[in-house]
Amino acid sequence: MGTIHIVGLGPGDAGLITLSAFRLMQEARCLLLRTAVHPSVSMLDEAHIAYEALDRFYEQGTSFDSVYQGITDYVLDRASEGDVVYAVPGSPVVAERTVLMLEKEGAGRHIPVVVHPGMSFLEVMYTRLRFDPVNGVTIIDSSDAGQVPRDIRTPFIVTQVYDRHVASDLKLSLMDIYGDEYEAQLVYHVSLPDESIRPIKLYELDRCDQIDHLTSLFLPVPPVEGDVVSEDGETPQEGMPFDLDPLVQVMARLRGERGCPWDKRQTHKTLRRFLIEEVYEMLDAIDQNDIEGIREELGDILYQVVIHARIAEEEGLFSAQDIVNDVTKKMIRRHPHVFTDKPLENRHMSMVNWDRLKQSERRQQHDHLLDGVVKGLPSLLAAYKLQEKSAKKGFEWDTAEQVVAKVHEEWQEFLDAVAEGDRNHMEEEAGDVLFVLANLCRRYDIEPECALHRANNKFRSRFSYVEDCVRASGRDWSEFSLDELDGFWQKAKREERKDAGTPVRRKR
């Protein structure tokens, strides 16, 4: 049984390898290099020092976890035969997961592990960037991009940005926290002749040519999480405790390389029906006064928002943070009476001001007034909004009684069409009846789509009660008269009133 001596190859310049590390490698019976893809290795070749590079594990592995585990197992197996010197890029104690794994698993196999001091690229970065780590710094490996903490309050360094694929994943994680336009420092080949340190916007990260295993990213202290930027660019001191990041990170994994096949194949168009379904399930939970259901359905709706945002982010269009920022700015812009010293005296003036501010926005500008009503809305809701918009221009009846009279008029025209037996005419007149009924609902601040949704649920519940009564009787449906079935229906209504604690209202 031998001892594992772990040494560092320094940040790149061979002159930065410690003398003790060089002697250990020179005298080693078995010298193993985690990778030979490092500038300092050329000095070993010039000094005719024999070594075995473990780069084959990178070629065979399917993930960084499997690569590091394979290297760890191999080094431990060689140490069971005698002393081993294991050399890693930089310093053994900076961003070296295999060192931690060797210490832990070596103890389990009773193999001593000695870690020798070494110089990392960080010392060179501190010097180049004139940055004192004594005030705090957060450092992670690029392979841990999905675990970037949102509450960073220190400068942030990401090491070993291997390639553009890694850079792309890293970019998406960082933009969720810092924003697309955040300026970082790309640190390339530090301490080597072609060293380069230059500013870069986060969205440009995976488009950069200077990307390899000796590339790092330095980000200054980020903004406080939850800060809201006002219209004039000022950031208030109060942060919002709400954190969307856990769901954003879950979605990133679901649509990642090893994610869920269903989530990965979704598009904005394929998700349309699910968004509609979730909204209606939310309405149902509200109608049932189901607080747990409301909470759950809001989560499902939020999931839809986040997956749409993720799809857009993958296409380089916008991010979840953009959505939050945009709607925050919109609400501030549309409520100057709340966020400025311009008070409004009443609700009517508030709505007038809302409409005026809304119409000034680019997406709200249309050739015709009713173009602003989305054509994909459910028909009753569309009817409500069409009449609501036209009414703001004075195009409506003066009183509710006039609307009631119009309901009767349209109903008679429908009956006349029925008498004609013309199905096309019947459909047209039926539509007119529903349209004017939607207008009547609006007169009394009733949203007809929600009202009909509630009526549907009521019918579903009462009919199920009737069905249970029939089943309990042991008789067939055909054996019941309509009056008997209606009796069950009336009993269902009484049970509803009893459960709701309200008196039964008799219809005349």
JSON list of N, CA and C in Angstrom, two decimals, residues 459-496:
[
{"chain": "A", "resi": 459, "resn": "PHE", "atom": "N", "xyz": [-74.16, 22.58, -12.80]},
{"chain": "A", "resi": 459, "resn": "PHE", "atom": "CA", "xyz": [-74.90, 21.52, -13.50]},
{"chain": "A", "resi": 459, "resn": "PHE", "atom": "C", "xyz": [-74.20, 20.17, -13.31]},
{"chain": "A", "resi": 460, "resn": "ARG", "atom": "N", "xyz": [-72.87, 20.18, -13.43]},
{"chain": "A", "resi": 460, "resn": "ARG", "atom": "CA", "xyz": [-72.11, 18.95, -13.28]},
{"chain": "A", "resi": 460, "resn": "ARG", "atom": "C", "xyz": [-72.35, 18.33, -11.90]},
{"chain": "A", "resi": 461, "resn": "SER", "atom": "N", "xyz": [-72.34, 19.18, -10.85]},
{"chain": "A", "resi": 461, "resn": "SER", "atom": "CA", "xyz": [-72.52, 18.69, -9.49]},
{"chain": "A", "resi": 461, "resn": "SER", "atom": "C", "xyz": [-73.94, 18.16, -9.27]},
{"chain": "A", "resi": 462, "resn": "ARG", "atom": "N", "xyz": [-74.93, 18.92, -9.73]},
{"chain": "A", "resi": 462, "resn": "ARG", "atom": "CA", "xyz": [-76.31, 18.50, -9.51]},
{"chain": "A", "resi": 462, "resn": "ARG", "atom": "C", "xyz": [-76.68, 17.25, -10.30]},
{"chain": "A", "resi": 463, "resn": "PHE", "atom": "N", "xyz": [-76.18, 17.18, -11.54]},
{"chain": "A", "resi": 463, "resn": "PHE", "atom": "CA", "xyz": [-76.49, 15.99, -12.33]},
{"chain": "A", "resi": 463, "resn": "PHE", "atom": "C", "xyz": [-75.84, 14.75, -11.73]},
{"chain": "A", "resi": 464, "resn": "SER", "atom": "N", "xyz": [-74.63, 14.92, -11.19]},
{"chain": "A", "resi": 464, "resn": "SER", "atom": "CA", "xyz": [-73.96, 13.78, -10.53]},
{"chain": "A", "resi": 464, "resn": "SER", "atom": "C", "xyz": [-74.77, 13.31, -9.33]},
{"chain": "A", "resi": 465, "resn": "TYR", "atom": "N", "xyz": [-75.40, 14.27, -8.62]},
{"chain": "A", "resi": 465, "resn": "TYR", "atom": "CA", "xyz": [-76.26, 13.91, -7.48]},
{"chain": "A", "resi": 465, "resn": "TYR", "atom": "C", "xyz": [-77.46, 13.10, -7.97]},
{"chain": "A", "resi": 466, "resn": "VAL", "atom": "N", "xyz": [-78.09, 13.59, -9.05]},
{"chain": "A", "resi": 466, "resn": "VAL", "atom": "CA", "xyz": [-79.22, 12.85, -9.63]},
{"chain": "A", "resi": 466, "resn": "VAL", "atom": "C", "xyz": [-78.78, 11.44, -10.02]},
{"chain": "A", "resi": 467, "resn": "GLU", "atom": "N", "xyz": [-77.62, 11.34, -10.65]},
{"chain": "A", "resi": 467, "resn": "GLU", "atom": "CA", "xyz": [-77.08, 10.05, -11.08]},
{"chain": "A", "resi": 467, "resn": "GLU", "atom": "C", "xyz": [-76.88, 9.11, -9.89]},
{"chain": "A", "resi": 468, "resn": "ASP", "atom": "N", "xyz": [-76.36, 9.66, -8.79]},
{"chain": "A", "resi": 468, "resn": "ASP", "atom": "CA", "xyz": [-76.15, 8.84, -7.59]},
{"chain": "A", "resi": 468, "resn": "ASP", "atom": "C", "xyz": [-77.48, 8.36, -7.03]},
{"chain": "A", "resi": 469, "resn": "CYS", "atom": "N", "xyz": [-78.51, 9.22, -7.07]},
{"chain": "A", "resi": 469, "resn": "CYS", "atom": "CA", "xyz": [-79.84, 8.83, -6.59]},
{"chain": "A", "resi": 469, "resn": "CYS", "atom": "C", "xyz": [-80.43, 7.69, -7.41]},
{"chain": "A", "resi": 470, "resn": "VAL", "atom": "N", "xyz": [-80.29, 7.79, -8.73]},
{"chain": "A", "resi": 470, "resn": "VAL", "atom": "CA", "xyz": [-80.78, 6.74, -9.62]},
{"chain": "A", "resi": 470, "resn": "VAL", "atom": "C", "xyz": [-80.06, 5.43, -9.34]},
{"chain": "A", "resi": 471, "resn": "ARG", "atom": "N", "xyz": [-78.73, 5.52, -9.19]},
{"chain": "A", "resi": 471, "resn": "ARG", "atom": "CA", "xyz": [-77.94, 4.32, -8.93]},
{"chain": "A", "resi": 471, "resn": "ARG", "atom": "C", "xyz": [-78.33, 3.68, -7.59]},
{"chain": "A", "resi": 472, "resn": "ALA", "atom": "N", "xyz": [-78.57, 4.53, -6.58]},
{"chain": "A", "resi": 472, "resn": "ALA", "atom": "CA", "xyz": [-78.92, 4.01, -5.25]},
{"chain": "A", "resi": 472, "resn": "ALA", "atom": "C", "xyz": [-80.28, 3.34, -5.24]},
{"chain": "A", "resi": 473, "resn": "SER", "atom": "N", "xyz": [-81.17, 3.75, -6.15]},
{"chain": "A", "resi": 473, "resn": "SER", "atom": "CA", "xyz": [-82.53, 3.18, -6.19]},
{"chain": "A", "resi": 473, "resn": "SER", "atom": "C", "xyz": [-82.53, 1.75, -6.75]},
{"chain": "A", "resi": 474, "resn": "GLY", "atom": "N", "xyz": [-81.52, 1.40, -7.52]},
{"chain": "A", "resi": 474, "resn": "GLY", "atom": "CA", "xyz": [-81.47, 0.08, -8.14]},
{"chain": "A", "resi": 474, "resn": "GLY", "atom": "C", "xyz": [-82.32, -0.02, -9.38]},
{"chain": "A", "resi": 475, "resn": "ARG", "atom": "N", "xyz": [-82.93, 1.09, -9.78]},
{"chain": "A", "resi": 475, "resn": "ARG", "atom": "CA", "xyz": [-83.78, 1.11, -10.96]},
{"chain": "A", "resi": 475, "resn": "ARG", "atom": "C", "xyz": [-83.03, 1.68, -12.16]},
{"chain": "A", "resi": 476, "resn": "ASP", "atom": "N", "xyz": [-83.54, 1.43, -13.35]},
{"chain": "A", "resi": 476, "resn": "ASP", "atom": "CA", "xyz": [-82.94, 1.96, -14.56]},
{"chain": "A", "resi": 476, "resn": "ASP", "atom": "C", "xyz": [-83.43, 3.38, -14.82]},
{"chain": "A", "resi": 477, "resn": "TRP", "atom": "N", "xyz": [-82.61, 4.18, -15.51]},
{"chain": "A", "resi": 477, "resn": "TRP", "atom": "CA", "xyz": [-82.98, 5.57, -15.84]},
{"chain": "A", "resi": 477, "resn": "TRP", "atom": "C", "xyz": [-84.35, 5.63, -16.54]},
{"chain": "A", "resi": 478, "resn": "SER", "atom": "N", "xyz": [-84.61, 4.67, -17.44]},
{"chain": "A", "resi": 478, "resn": "SER", "atom": "CA", "xyz": [-85.84, 4.70, -18.24]},
{"chain": "A", "resi": 478, "resn": "SER", "atom": "C", "xyz": [-87.08, 4.50, -17.39]},
{"chain": "A", "resi": 479, "resn": "GLU", "atom": "N", "xyz": [-86.92, 4.03, -16.15]},
{"chain": "A", "resi": 479, "resn": "GLU", "atom": "CA", "xyz": [-88.07, 3.78, -15.28]},
{"chain": "A", "resi": 479, "resn": "GLU", "atom": "C", "xyz": [-88.50, 5.04, -14.53]},
{"chain": "A", "resi": 480, "resn": "PHE", "atom": "N", "xyz": [-87.71, 6.10, -14.61]},
{"chain": "A", "resi": 480, "resn": "PHE", "atom": "CA", "xyz": [-88.03, 7.34, -13.89]},
{"chain": "A", "resi": 480, "resn": "PHE", "atom": "C", "xyz": [-88.73, 8.33, -14.81]},
{"chain": "A", "resi": 481, "resn": "SER", "atom": "N", "xyz": [-89.73, 8.99, -14.26]},
{"chain": "A", "resi": 481, "resn": "SER", "atom": "CA", "xyz": [-90.37, 10.08, -15.00]},
{"chain": "A", "resi": 481, "resn": "SER", "atom": "C", "xyz": [-89.52, 11.33, -14.85]},
{"chain": "A", "resi": 482, "resn": "LEU", "atom": "N", "xyz": [-89.77, 12.31, -15.69]},
{"chain": "A", "resi": 482, "resn": "LEU", "atom": "CA", "xyz": [-89.03, 13.57, -15.61]},
{"chain": "A", "resi": 482, "resn": "LEU", "atom": "C", "xyz": [-89.28, 14.27, -14.28]},
{"chain": "A", "resi": 483, "resn": "ASP", "atom": "N", "xyz": [-90.53, 14.15, -13.76]},
{"chain": "A", "resi": 483, "resn": "ASP", "atom": "CA", "xyz": [-90.84, 14.78, -12.48]},
{"chain": "A", "resi": 483, "resn": "ASP", "atom": "C", "xyz": [-90.02, 14.16, -11.36]},
{"chain": "A", "resi": 484, "resn": "GLU", "atom": "N", "xyz": [-89.84, 12.84, -11.40]},
{"chain": "A", "resi": 484, "resn": "GLU", "atom": "CA", "xyz": [-89.05, 12.17, -10.36]},
{"chain": "A", "resi": 484, "resn": "GLU", "atom": "C", "xyz": [-87.58, 12.63, -10.42]},
{"chain": "A", "resi": 485, "resn": "LEU", "atom": "N", "xyz": [-87.06, 12.69, -11.62]},
{"chain": "A", "resi": 485, "resn": "LEU", "atom": "CA", "xyz": [-85.68, 13.14, -11.79]},
{"chain": "A", "resi": 485, "resn": "LEU", "atom": "C", "xyz": [-85.52, 14.59, -11.34]},
{"chain": "A", "resi": 486, "resn": "ASP", "atom": "N", "xyz": [-86.55, 15.40, -11.64]},
{"chain": "A", "resi": 486, "resn": "ASP", "atom": "CA", "xyz": [-86.50, 16.80, -11.21]},
{"chain": "A", "resi": 486, "resn": "ASP", "atom": "C", "xyz": [-86.54, 16.89, -9.69]},
{"chain": "A", "resi": 487, "resn": "GLY", "atom": "N", "xyz": [-87.23, 15.93, -9.05]},
{"chain": "A", "resi": 487, "resn": "GLY", "atom": "CA", "xyz": [-87.24, 15.90, -7.59]},
{"chain": "A", "resi": 487, "resn": "GLY", "atom": "C", "xyz": [-85.85, 15.70, -7.02]},
{"chain": "A", "resi": 488, "resn": "PHE", "atom": "N", "xyz": [-85.10, 14.79, -7.64]},
{"chain": "A", "resi": 488, "resn": "PHE", "atom": "CA", "xyz": [-83.70, 14.60, -7.22]},
{"chain": "A", "resi": 488, "resn": "PHE", "atom": "C", "xyz": [-82.91, 15.90, -7.43]},
{"chain": "A", "resi": 489, "resn": "TRP", "atom": "N", "xyz": [-83.18, 16.54, -8.56]},
{"chain": "A", "resi": 489, "resn": "TRP", "atom": "CA", "xyz": [-82.47, 17.80, -8.89]},
{"chain": "A", "resi": 489, "resn": "TRP", "atom": "C", "xyz": [-82.75, 18.87, -7.82]},
{"chain": "A", "resi": 490, "resn": "GLN", "atom": "N", "xyz": [-84.03, 19.00, -7.44]},
{"chain": "A", "resi": 490, "resn": "GLN", "atom": "CA", "xyz": [-84.38, 19.99, -6.42]},
{"chain": "A", "resi": 490, "resn": "GLN", "atom": "C", "xyz": [-83.76, 19.65, -5.08]},
{"chain": "A", "resi": 491, "resn": "LYS", "atom": "N", "xyz": [-83.65, 18.37, -4.80]},
{"chain": "A", "resi": 491, "resn": "LYS", "atom": "CA", "xyz": [-83.00, 17.95, -3.55]},
{"chain": "A", "resi": 491, "resn": "LYS", "atom": "C", "xyz": [-81.51, 18.32, -3.58]},
{"chain": "A", "resi": 492, "resn": "ALA", "atom": "N", "xyz": [-80.88, 18.16, -4.76]},
{"chain": "A", "resi": 492, "resn": "ALA", "atom": "CA", "xyz": [-79.47, 18.54, -4.90]},
{"chain": "A", "resi": 492, "resn": "ALA", "atom": "C", "xyz": [-79.30, 20.03, -4.64]},
{"chain": "A", "resi": 493, "resn": "LYS", "atom": "N", "xyz": [-80.25, 20.85, -5.12]},
{"chain": "A", "resi": 493, "resn": "LYS", "atom": "CA", "xyz": [-80.19, 22.29, -4.90]},
{"chain": "A", "resi": 493, "resn": "LYS", "atom": "C", "xyz": [-80.29, 22.61, -3.40]},
{"chain": "A", "resi": 494, "resn": "ARG", "atom": "N", "xyz": [-81.22, 21.89, -2.71]},
{"chain": "A", "resi": 494, "resn": "ARG", "atom": "CA", "xyz": [-81.39, 22.14, -1.28]},
{"chain": "A", "resi": 494, "resn": "ARG", "atom": "C", "xyz": [-80.12, 21.76, -0.51]},
{"chain": "A", "resi": 495, "resn": "GLU", "atom": "N", "xyz": [-79.48, 20.68, -0.92]},
{"chain": "A", "resi": 495, "resn": "GLU", "atom": "CA", "xyz": [-78.25, 20.25, -0.26]},
{"chain": "A", "resi": 495, "resn": "GLU", "atom": "C", "xyz": [-77.14, 21.29, -0.47]},
{"chain": "A", "resi": 496, "resn": "GLU", "atom": "N", "xyz": [-77.11, 21.85, -1.66]},
{"chain": "A", "resi": 496, "resn": "GLU", "atom": "CA", "xyz": [-76.11, 22.90, -1.95]},
{"chain": "A", "resi": 496, "resn": "GLU", "atom": "C", "xyz": [-76.32, 24.10, -1.02]}
]
